[in-house]
Amino acid sequence: MSEIAENIANIIQTIDGKARLIAVTKTKPVATLDEAYNSGFKRFGENKVQEMVEKYERMPKDIEWHMIGHLQSNKVKYMASFVSMIHSVDSLKLLREINKEALKHNRVIDCLLQIFIADEETKFGLSKEEAIEILTSPDLLTFKNIRIAGLMGMGSFTDDSDKIRNEFRGLKNLFDSLQIYNHDRVSLKELSMGMSGDYQIAVDEGSTLVRVGSAIFGGR
Ligand SMILES: *Cc1c(COP(=O)(O)O)cnc(C)c1O
């Protein structure tokens, strides 16, 4: 087994059916994705639209592609035909655009609301109040080509595992409390949290999707 295949197998074993693994392949060449794919793995995450599109075009078509990076509305059209889930939705405007582009392809695209949980200025995301504003917006009911499938968050970049655990626990609590807003276009099932350094904590705290890059493919 290749080292990449081994890393993937080990992580899947660690998360033990509690969460699904997204292999984050940003900056890695197609040959590296091929190696993962050839071991039977088919769920990849990218943070830039152009890079994801280039890889999509060159890879087999049975891959689940996850957009995990900050997204500008004008880029949505390039991936609307194939993206499986967009983790980084942070405005109603972006949802409107995703809906519009998904409609052109007669698809329903799963979206996650990105919530700000770390205490770092650099991380994108919504507050609880902003998330509720989106979930209760009357416009949302007219967006038939998207579904809000859950929440995403990134923990602080720190060695303090208690701090990270608290952030993930807070996001899980928010996820539970927002279940009252489920309706036709909202079905909060997925909690995308956990990266190479903290995915085990995240799974303990209720993550359903971990986004792991460097622990599989090495540093970038
Ligand atoms: C890069 C990235 C990851 C993976 O990071 P690693 O530390 O390499 O596992 C996860 N989520 C997002 C949003 C990222 O940009």
PDB file of C-alpha atoms and ligand atoms in Angstrom:
ATOM      1  CA  MET A   1       0.000   0.000   0.000  1.00  0.00           C
ATOM      2  CA  SER A   2       1.267   3.500  -0.791  1.00  0.00           C
ATOM      3  CA  GLU A   3       1.919   5.875   2.072  1.00  0.00           C
ATOM      4  CA  ILE A   4      -1.027   8.030   1.031  1.00  0.00           C
ATOM      5  CA  ALA A   5      -3.345   5.022   0.942  1.00  0.00           C
ATOM      6  CA  GLU A   6      -2.056   3.982   4.334  1.00  0.00           C
ATOM      7  CA  ASN A   7      -2.654   7.433   5.843  1.00  0.00           C
ATOM      8  CA  ILE A   8      -6.188   7.490   4.473  1.00  0.00           C
ATOM      9  CA  ALA A   9      -6.918   4.011   5.803  1.00  0.00           C
ATOM     10  CA  ASN A  10      -5.571   4.929   9.241  1.00  0.00           C
ATOM     11  CA  ILE A  11      -7.662   8.083   9.488  1.00  0.00           C
ATOM     12  CA  ILE A  12     -10.812   6.282   8.361  1.00  0.00           C
ATOM     13  CA  GLN A  13     -10.155   3.676  11.018  1.00  0.00           C
ATOM     14  CA  THR A  14      -9.623   6.358  13.680  1.00  0.00           C
ATOM     15  CA  ILE A  15     -12.861   8.178  12.890  1.00  0.00           C
ATOM     16  CA  ASP A  16     -14.598   4.826  13.007  1.00  0.00           C
ATOM     17  CA  GLY A  17     -17.770   5.431  11.052  1.00  0.00           C
ATOM     18  CA  LYS A  18     -18.637   8.529  13.089  1.00  0.00           C
ATOM     19  CA  ALA A  19     -17.560  10.993  10.412  1.00  0.00           C
ATOM     20  CA  ARG A  20     -16.663  10.924   6.713  1.00  0.00           C
ATOM     21  CA  LEU A  21     -13.216  11.914   5.557  1.00  0.00           C
ATOM     22  CA  ILE A  22     -12.615  14.628   2.977  1.00  0.00           C
ATOM     23  CA  ALA A  23      -9.050  14.479   1.671  1.00  0.00           C
ATOM     24  CA  VAL A  24      -7.915  18.075   1.197  1.00  0.00           C
ATOM     25  CA  THR A  25      -5.797  18.128  -1.947  1.00  0.00           C
ATOM     26  CA  LYS A  26      -5.178  21.871  -2.388  1.00  0.00           C
ATOM     27  CA  THR A  27      -1.773  22.635  -3.921  1.00  0.00           C
ATOM     28  CA  LYS A  28      -1.192  18.915  -4.610  1.00  0.00           C
ATOM     29  CA  PRO A  29      -0.716  17.727  -8.208  1.00  0.00           C
ATOM     30  CA  VAL A  30      -3.164  15.452 -10.016  1.00  0.00           C
ATOM     31  CA  ALA A  31      -0.687  12.566  -9.664  1.00  0.00           C
ATOM     32  CA  THR A  32      -1.175  12.767  -5.897  1.00  0.00           C
ATOM     33  CA  LEU A  33      -4.955  12.699  -6.249  1.00  0.00           C
ATOM     34  CA  ASP A  34      -4.593   9.726  -8.588  1.00  0.00           C
ATOM     35  CA  GLU A  35      -2.711   7.869  -5.903  1.00  0.00           C
ATOM     36  CA  ALA A  36      -5.545   8.383  -3.425  1.00  0.00           C
ATOM     37  CA  TYR A  37      -8.168   7.594  -6.063  1.00  0.00           C
ATOM     38  CA  ASN A  38      -6.418   4.399  -7.085  1.00  0.00           C
ATOM     39  CA  SER A  39      -6.623   3.187  -3.501  1.00  0.00           C
ATOM     40  CA  GLY A  40     -10.408   3.549  -3.754  1.00  0.00           C
ATOM     41  CA  PHE A  41     -10.820   6.986  -2.197  1.00  0.00           C
ATOM     42  CA  LYS A  42     -13.207   9.393  -3.931  1.00  0.00           C
ATOM     43  CA  ARG A  43     -13.960  12.396  -1.718  1.00  0.00           C
ATOM     44  CA  PHE A  44     -11.736  15.436  -2.213  1.00  0.00           C
ATOM     45  CA  GLY A  45     -11.700  19.008  -0.891  1.00  0.00           C
ATOM     46  CA  GLU A  46     -10.228  22.081  -2.559  1.00  0.00           C
ATOM     47  CA  ASN A  47     -10.151  25.715  -1.468  1.00  0.00           C
ATOM     48  CA  LYS A  48      -9.816  27.464  -4.840  1.00  0.00           C
ATOM     49  CA  VAL A  49     -12.379  27.185  -7.610  1.00  0.00           C
ATOM     50  CA  GLN A  50      -9.960  27.291 -10.525  1.00  0.00           C
ATOM     51  CA  GLU A  51      -7.743  24.595  -9.062  1.00  0.00           C
ATOM     52  CA  MET A  52     -10.740  22.385  -8.332  1.00  0.00           C
ATOM     53  CA  VAL A  53     -12.081  22.805 -11.880  1.00  0.00           C
ATOM     54  CA  GLU A  54      -8.712  21.895 -13.407  1.00  0.00           C
ATOM     55  CA  LYS A  55      -8.500  18.759 -11.274  1.00  0.00           C
ATOM     56  CA  TYR A  56     -12.147  17.873 -11.947  1.00  0.00           C
ATOM     57  CA  GLU A  57     -11.456  17.981 -15.684  1.00  0.00           C
ATOM     58  CA  ARG A  58      -8.484  15.663 -15.399  1.00  0.00           C
ATOM     59  CA  MET A  59      -9.826  13.149 -12.891  1.00  0.00           C
ATOM     60  CA  PRO A  60     -12.456  10.366 -13.210  1.00  0.00           C
ATOM     61  CA  LYS A  61     -16.018  11.589 -12.920  1.00  0.00           C
ATOM     62  CA  ASP A  62     -17.198   9.555  -9.923  1.00  0.00           C
ATOM     63  CA  ILE A  63     -15.416  11.820  -7.409  1.00  0.00           C
ATOM     64  CA  GLU A  64     -17.274  13.852  -4.770  1.00  0.00           C
ATOM     65  CA  TRP A  65     -15.825  17.391  -4.857  1.00  0.00           C
ATOM     66  CA  HIS A  66     -16.097  19.639  -1.789  1.00  0.00           C
ATOM     67  CA  MET A  67     -15.419  23.380  -1.955  1.00  0.00           C
ATOM     68  CA  ILE A  68     -14.009  24.326   1.443  1.00  0.00           C
ATOM     69  CA  GLY A  69     -12.422  27.726   0.767  1.00  0.00           C
ATOM     70  CA  HIS A  70     -13.714  31.257   0.861  1.00  0.00           C
ATOM     71  CA  LEU A  71     -15.835  31.789  -2.221  1.00  0.00           C
ATOM     72  CA  GLN A  72     -16.621  34.790  -4.408  1.00  0.00           C
ATOM     73  CA  SER A  73     -20.024  34.857  -6.090  1.00  0.00           C
ATOM     74  CA  ASN A  74     -18.560  35.320  -9.562  1.00  0.00           C
ATOM     75  CA  LYS A  75     -16.701  31.970  -9.341  1.00  0.00           C
ATOM     76  CA  VAL A  76     -19.719  29.812  -8.553  1.00  0.00           C
ATOM     77  CA  LYS A  77     -20.607  29.272 -12.216  1.00  0.00           C
ATOM     78  CA  TYR A  78     -17.397  27.384 -12.950  1.00  0.00           C
ATOM     79  CA  MET A  79     -18.174  24.555 -10.545  1.00  0.00           C
ATOM     80  CA  ALA A  80     -21.974  24.517 -10.386  1.00  0.00           C
ATOM     81  CA  SER A  81     -22.211  21.562 -12.760  1.00  0.00           C
ATOM     82  CA  PHE A  82     -20.266  19.185 -10.532  1.00  0.00           C
ATOM     83  CA  VAL A  83     -19.531  20.416  -7.002  1.00  0.00           C
ATOM     84  CA  SER A  84     -21.013  18.142  -4.369  1.00  0.00           C
ATOM     85  CA  MET A  85     -21.000  20.403  -1.350  1.00  0.00           C
ATOM     86  CA  ILE A  86     -19.962  23.994  -0.637  1.00  0.00           C
ATOM     87  CA  HIS A  87     -18.739  24.324   2.961  1.00  0.00           C
ATOM     88  CA  SER A  88     -17.954  28.012   3.017  1.00  0.00           C
ATOM     89  CA  VAL A  89     -21.255  29.833   2.552  1.00  0.00           C
ATOM     90  CA  ASP A  90     -21.283  33.082   4.486  1.00  0.00           C
ATOM     91  CA  SER A  91     -24.037  35.218   2.926  1.00  0.00           C
ATOM     92  CA  LEU A  92     -27.516  35.137   1.471  1.00  0.00           C
ATOM     93  CA  LYS A  93     -26.076  36.778  -1.634  1.00  0.00           C
ATOM     94  CA  LEU A  94     -23.788  33.802  -2.183  1.00  0.00           C
ATOM     95  CA  LEU A  95     -26.678  31.375  -1.663  1.00  0.00           C
ATOM     96  CA  ARG A  96     -28.710  33.289  -4.251  1.00  0.00           C
ATOM     97  CA  GLU A  97     -25.865  32.940  -6.747  1.00  0.00           C
ATOM     98  CA  ILE A  98     -25.349  29.222  -6.024  1.00  0.00           C
ATOM     99  CA  ASN A  99     -29.089  28.683  -6.461  1.00  0.00           C
ATOM    100  CA  LYS A 100     -29.090  30.526  -9.776  1.00  0.00           C
ATOM    101  CA  GLU A 101     -26.153  28.560 -11.180  1.00  0.00           C
ATOM    102  CA  ALA A 102     -27.398  25.195  -9.844  1.00  0.00           C
ATOM    103  CA  LEU A 103     -30.734  25.816 -11.568  1.00  0.00           C
ATOM    104  CA  LYS A 104     -28.940  26.108 -14.922  1.00  0.00           C
ATOM    105  CA  HIS A 105     -27.697  22.556 -14.415  1.00  0.00           C
ATOM    106  CA  ASN A 106     -30.946  21.318 -12.928  1.00  0.00           C
ATOM    107  CA  ARG A 107     -29.141  20.370  -9.710  1.00  0.00           C
ATOM    108  CA  VAL A 108     -29.618  20.890  -5.990  1.00  0.00           C
ATOM    109  CA  ILE A 109     -26.305  21.841  -4.368  1.00  0.00           C
ATOM    110  CA  ASP A 110     -25.737  21.093  -0.683  1.00  0.00           C
ATOM    111  CA  CYS A 111     -24.355  24.078   1.212  1.00  0.00           C
ATOM    112  CA  LEU A 112     -22.986  24.523   4.713  1.00  0.00           C
ATOM    113  CA  LEU A 113     -23.032  27.796   6.598  1.00  0.00           C
ATOM    114  CA  GLN A 114     -19.531  28.643   7.761  1.00  0.00           C
ATOM    115  CA  ILE A 115     -19.608  29.764  11.387  1.00  0.00           C
ATOM    116  CA  PHE A 116     -16.876  31.780  13.037  1.00  0.00           C
ATOM    117  CA  ILE A 117     -15.718  29.867  16.123  1.00  0.00           C
ATOM    118  CA  ALA A 118     -12.042  30.786  16.528  1.00  0.00           C
ATOM    119  CA  ASP A 119     -10.715  33.935  18.128  1.00  0.00           C
ATOM    120  CA  GLU A 120      -8.587  34.833  15.138  1.00  0.00           C
ATOM    121  CA  GLU A 121      -9.305  37.808  12.935  1.00  0.00           C
ATOM    122  CA  THR A 122      -8.289  35.985   9.800  1.00  0.00           C
ATOM    123  CA  LYS A 123     -10.984  33.323   9.770  1.00  0.00           C
ATOM    124  CA  PHE A 124     -14.162  33.842   7.793  1.00  0.00           C
ATOM    125  CA  GLY A 125     -17.576  32.965   9.038  1.00  0.00           C
ATOM    126  CA  LEU A 126     -20.939  33.976  10.398  1.00  0.00           C
ATOM    127  CA  SER A 127     -22.013  34.724  13.943  1.00  0.00           C
ATOM    128  CA  LYS A 128     -24.954  32.825  15.421  1.00  0.00           C
ATOM    129  CA  GLU A 129     -27.188  35.839  14.803  1.00  0.00           C
ATOM    130  CA  GLU A 130     -26.131  36.115  11.172  1.00  0.00           C
ATOM    131  CA  ALA A 131     -26.723  32.385  10.652  1.00  0.00           C
ATOM    132  CA  ILE A 132     -30.234  32.699  12.103  1.00  0.00           C
ATOM    133  CA  GLU A 133     -30.879  35.655   9.844  1.00  0.00           C
ATOM    134  CA  ILE A 134     -30.074  33.519   6.807  1.00  0.00           C
ATOM    135  CA  LEU A 135     -32.000  30.483   8.054  1.00  0.00           C
ATOM    136  CA  THR A 136     -35.128  32.565   8.649  1.00  0.00           C
ATOM    137  CA  SER A 137     -34.920  34.616   5.480  1.00  0.00           C
ATOM    138  CA  PRO A 138     -38.115  34.358   3.389  1.00  0.00           C
ATOM    139  CA  ASP A 139     -35.923  34.396   0.247  1.00  0.00           C
ATOM    140  CA  LEU A 140     -34.475  31.038   1.232  1.00  0.00           C
ATOM    141  CA  LEU A 141     -37.806  29.320   0.618  1.00  0.00           C
ATOM    142  CA  THR A 142     -37.583  30.337  -3.042  1.00  0.00           C
ATOM    143  CA  PHE A 143     -34.091  28.875  -3.522  1.00  0.00           C
ATOM    144  CA  LYS A 144     -35.185  25.469  -4.836  1.00  0.00           C
ATOM    145  CA  ASN A 145     -31.739  24.528  -6.142  1.00  0.00           C
ATOM    146  CA  ILE A 146     -29.818  24.673  -2.900  1.00  0.00           C
ATOM    147  CA  ARG A 147     -30.183  22.901   0.394  1.00  0.00           C
ATOM    148  CA  ILE A 148     -28.550  24.080   3.615  1.00  0.00           C
ATOM    149  CA  ALA A 149     -27.222  20.777   4.868  1.00  0.00           C
ATOM    150  CA  GLY A 150     -25.326  21.854   7.965  1.00  0.00           C
ATOM    151  CA  LEU A 151     -22.585  23.992   9.455  1.00  0.00           C
ATOM    152  CA  MET A 152     -18.828  24.290   9.035  1.00  0.00           C
ATOM    153  CA  GLY A 153     -16.236  25.769  11.390  1.00  0.00           C
ATOM    154  CA  MET A 154     -12.489  26.042  11.842  1.00  0.00           C
ATOM    155  CA  GLY A 155     -10.926  25.880  15.275  1.00  0.00           C
ATOM    156  CA  SER A 156      -8.189  28.232  16.411  1.00  0.00           C
ATOM    157  CA  PHE A 157      -4.665  27.489  15.259  1.00  0.00           C
ATOM    158  CA  THR A 158      -3.225  26.546  18.646  1.00  0.00           C
ATOM    159  CA  ASP A 159      -1.730  23.647  20.588  1.00  0.00           C
ATOM    160  CA  ASP A 160      -4.274  24.204  23.345  1.00  0.00           C
ATOM    161  CA  SER A 161      -6.550  21.228  22.799  1.00  0.00           C
ATOM    162  CA  ASP A 162      -8.989  22.315  25.537  1.00  0.00           C
ATOM    163  CA  LYS A 163      -9.535  25.562  23.704  1.00  0.00           C
ATOM    164  CA  ILE A 164     -10.154  23.750  20.416  1.00  0.00           C
ATOM    165  CA  ARG A 165     -12.474  21.280  22.115  1.00  0.00           C
ATOM    166  CA  ASN A 166     -14.501  24.166  23.563  1.00  0.00           C
ATOM    167  CA  GLU A 167     -14.793  25.795  20.162  1.00  0.00           C
ATOM    168  CA  PHE A 168     -16.009  22.556  18.558  1.00  0.00           C
ATOM    169  CA  ARG A 169     -18.391  21.938  21.454  1.00  0.00           C
ATOM    170  CA  GLY A 170     -19.807  25.416  20.973  1.00  0.00           C
ATOM    171  CA  LEU A 171     -20.374  24.746  17.279  1.00  0.00           C
ATOM    172  CA  LYS A 172     -22.111  21.430  18.059  1.00  0.00           C
ATOM    173  CA  ASN A 173     -24.370  23.223  20.561  1.00  0.00           C
ATOM    174  CA  LEU A 174     -25.231  25.814  17.941  1.00  0.00           C
ATOM    175  CA  PHE A 175     -25.897  23.037  15.401  1.00  0.00           C
ATOM    176  CA  ASP A 176     -28.303  21.381  17.850  1.00  0.00           C
ATOM    177  CA  SER A 177     -30.056  24.618  18.714  1.00  0.00           C
ATOM    178  CA  LEU A 178     -30.559  25.554  15.045  1.00  0.00           C
ATOM    179  CA  GLN A 179     -32.451  22.332  14.273  1.00  0.00           C
ATOM    180  CA  ILE A 180     -35.699  24.240  14.959  1.00  0.00           C
ATOM    181  CA  TYR A 181     -35.118  26.131  11.690  1.00  0.00           C
ATOM    182  CA  ASN A 182     -35.218  23.034   9.487  1.00  0.00           C
ATOM    183  CA  HIS A 183     -37.713  23.331   6.646  1.00  0.00           C
ATOM    184  CA  ASP A 184     -38.031  22.596   2.949  1.00  0.00           C
ATOM    185  CA  ARG A 185     -34.625  24.148   2.113  1.00  0.00           C
ATOM    186  CA  VAL A 186     -32.832  23.536   5.425  1.00  0.00           C
ATOM    187  CA  SER A 187     -31.903  20.150   6.777  1.00  0.00           C
ATOM    188  CA  LEU A 188     -29.050  20.462   9.251  1.00  0.00           C
ATOM    189  CA  LYS A 189     -27.365  17.065   9.191  1.00  0.00           C
ATOM    190  CA  GLU A 190     -23.691  17.726   8.552  1.00  0.00           C
ATOM    191  CA  LEU A 191     -21.176  19.290  10.900  1.00  0.00           C
ATOM    192  CA  SER A 192     -17.916  19.931   9.037  1.00  0.00           C
ATOM    193  CA  MET A 193     -15.171  20.405  11.612  1.00  0.00           C
ATOM    194  CA  GLY A 194     -11.709  19.025  12.165  1.00  0.00           C
ATOM    195  CA  MET A 195      -8.430  19.256  10.212  1.00  0.00           C
ATOM    196  CA  SER A 196      -5.106  17.411  10.420  1.00  0.00           C
ATOM    197  CA  GLY A 197      -4.243  18.710  13.876  1.00  0.00           C
ATOM    198  CA  ASP A 198      -7.633  18.420  15.511  1.00  0.00           C
ATOM    199  CA  TYR A 199      -9.882  15.956  13.698  1.00  0.00           C
ATOM    200  CA  GLN A 200      -9.893  13.479  16.584  1.00  0.00           C
ATOM    201  CA  ILE A 201     -11.168  16.158  18.963  1.00  0.00           C
ATOM    202  CA  ALA A 202     -13.708  17.226  16.344  1.00  0.00           C
ATOM    203  CA  VAL A 203     -15.069  13.699  15.941  1.00  0.00           C
ATOM    204  CA  ASP A 204     -15.336  13.352  19.732  1.00  0.00           C
ATOM    205  CA  GLU A 205     -17.395  16.524  19.721  1.00  0.00           C
ATOM    206  CA  GLY A 206     -19.781  15.420  16.999  1.00  0.00           C
ATOM    207  CA  SER A 207     -18.186  16.196  13.631  1.00  0.00           C
ATOM    208  CA  THR A 208     -19.685  14.339  10.655  1.00  0.00           C
ATOM    209  CA  LEU A 209     -17.151  15.544   8.050  1.00  0.00           C
ATOM    210  CA  VAL A 210     -13.438  16.005   8.712  1.00  0.00           C
ATOM    211  CA  ARG A 211     -11.287  17.924   6.223  1.00  0.00           C
ATOM    212  CA  VAL A 212      -7.771  16.519   6.373  1.00  0.00           C
ATOM    213  CA  GLY A 213      -4.871  17.532   4.144  1.00  0.00           C
ATOM    214  CA  SER A 214      -1.336  17.509   5.518  1.00  0.00           C
ATOM    215  CA  ALA A 215      -1.829  14.423   7.719  1.00  0.00           C
ATOM    216  CA  ILE A 216      -2.472  12.496   4.484  1.00  0.00           C
ATOM    217  CA  PHE A 217      -0.339  14.195   1.868  1.00  0.00           C
ATOM    218  CA  GLY A 218       2.403  15.830   3.938  1.00  0.00           C
ATOM    219  CA  GLY A 219       3.106  19.536   4.339  1.00  0.00           C
ATOM    220  CA  ARG A 220       2.340  22.158   1.731  1.00  0.00           C
TER     221      ARG A 220
HETATM  222  C1  LIG B   1      -6.346  23.499   4.072  1.00  0.00           C
HETATM  223  C2  LIG B   1      -7.653  23.309   4.751  1.00  0.00           C
HETATM  224  C3  LIG B   1      -7.918  22.154   5.489  1.00  0.00           C
HETATM  225  C4  LIG B   1      -6.902  21.030   5.699  1.00  0.00           C
HETATM  226  O1  LIG B   1      -5.839  21.489   6.467  1.00  0.00           O
HETATM  227  P1  LIG B   1      -4.733  20.459   7.046  1.00  0.00           P
HETATM  228  O2  LIG B   1      -4.253  21.134   8.274  1.00  0.00           O
HETATM  229  O3  LIG B   1      -3.708  20.327   5.998  1.00  0.00           O
HETATM  230  O4  LIG B   1      -5.431  19.187   7.327  1.00  0.00           O
HETATM  231  C5  LIG B   1      -9.165  22.024   6.070  1.00  0.00           C
HETATM  232  N1  LIG B   1     -10.102  22.981   5.941  1.00  0.00           N
HETATM  233  C6  LIG B   1      -9.896  24.102   5.242  1.00  0.00           C
HETATM  234  C7  LIG B   1     -10.973  25.110   5.131  1.00  0.00           C
HETATM  235  C8  LIG B   1      -8.659  24.312   4.629  1.00  0.00           C
HETATM  236  O5  LIG B   1      -8.452  25.432   3.931  1.00  0.00           O
END
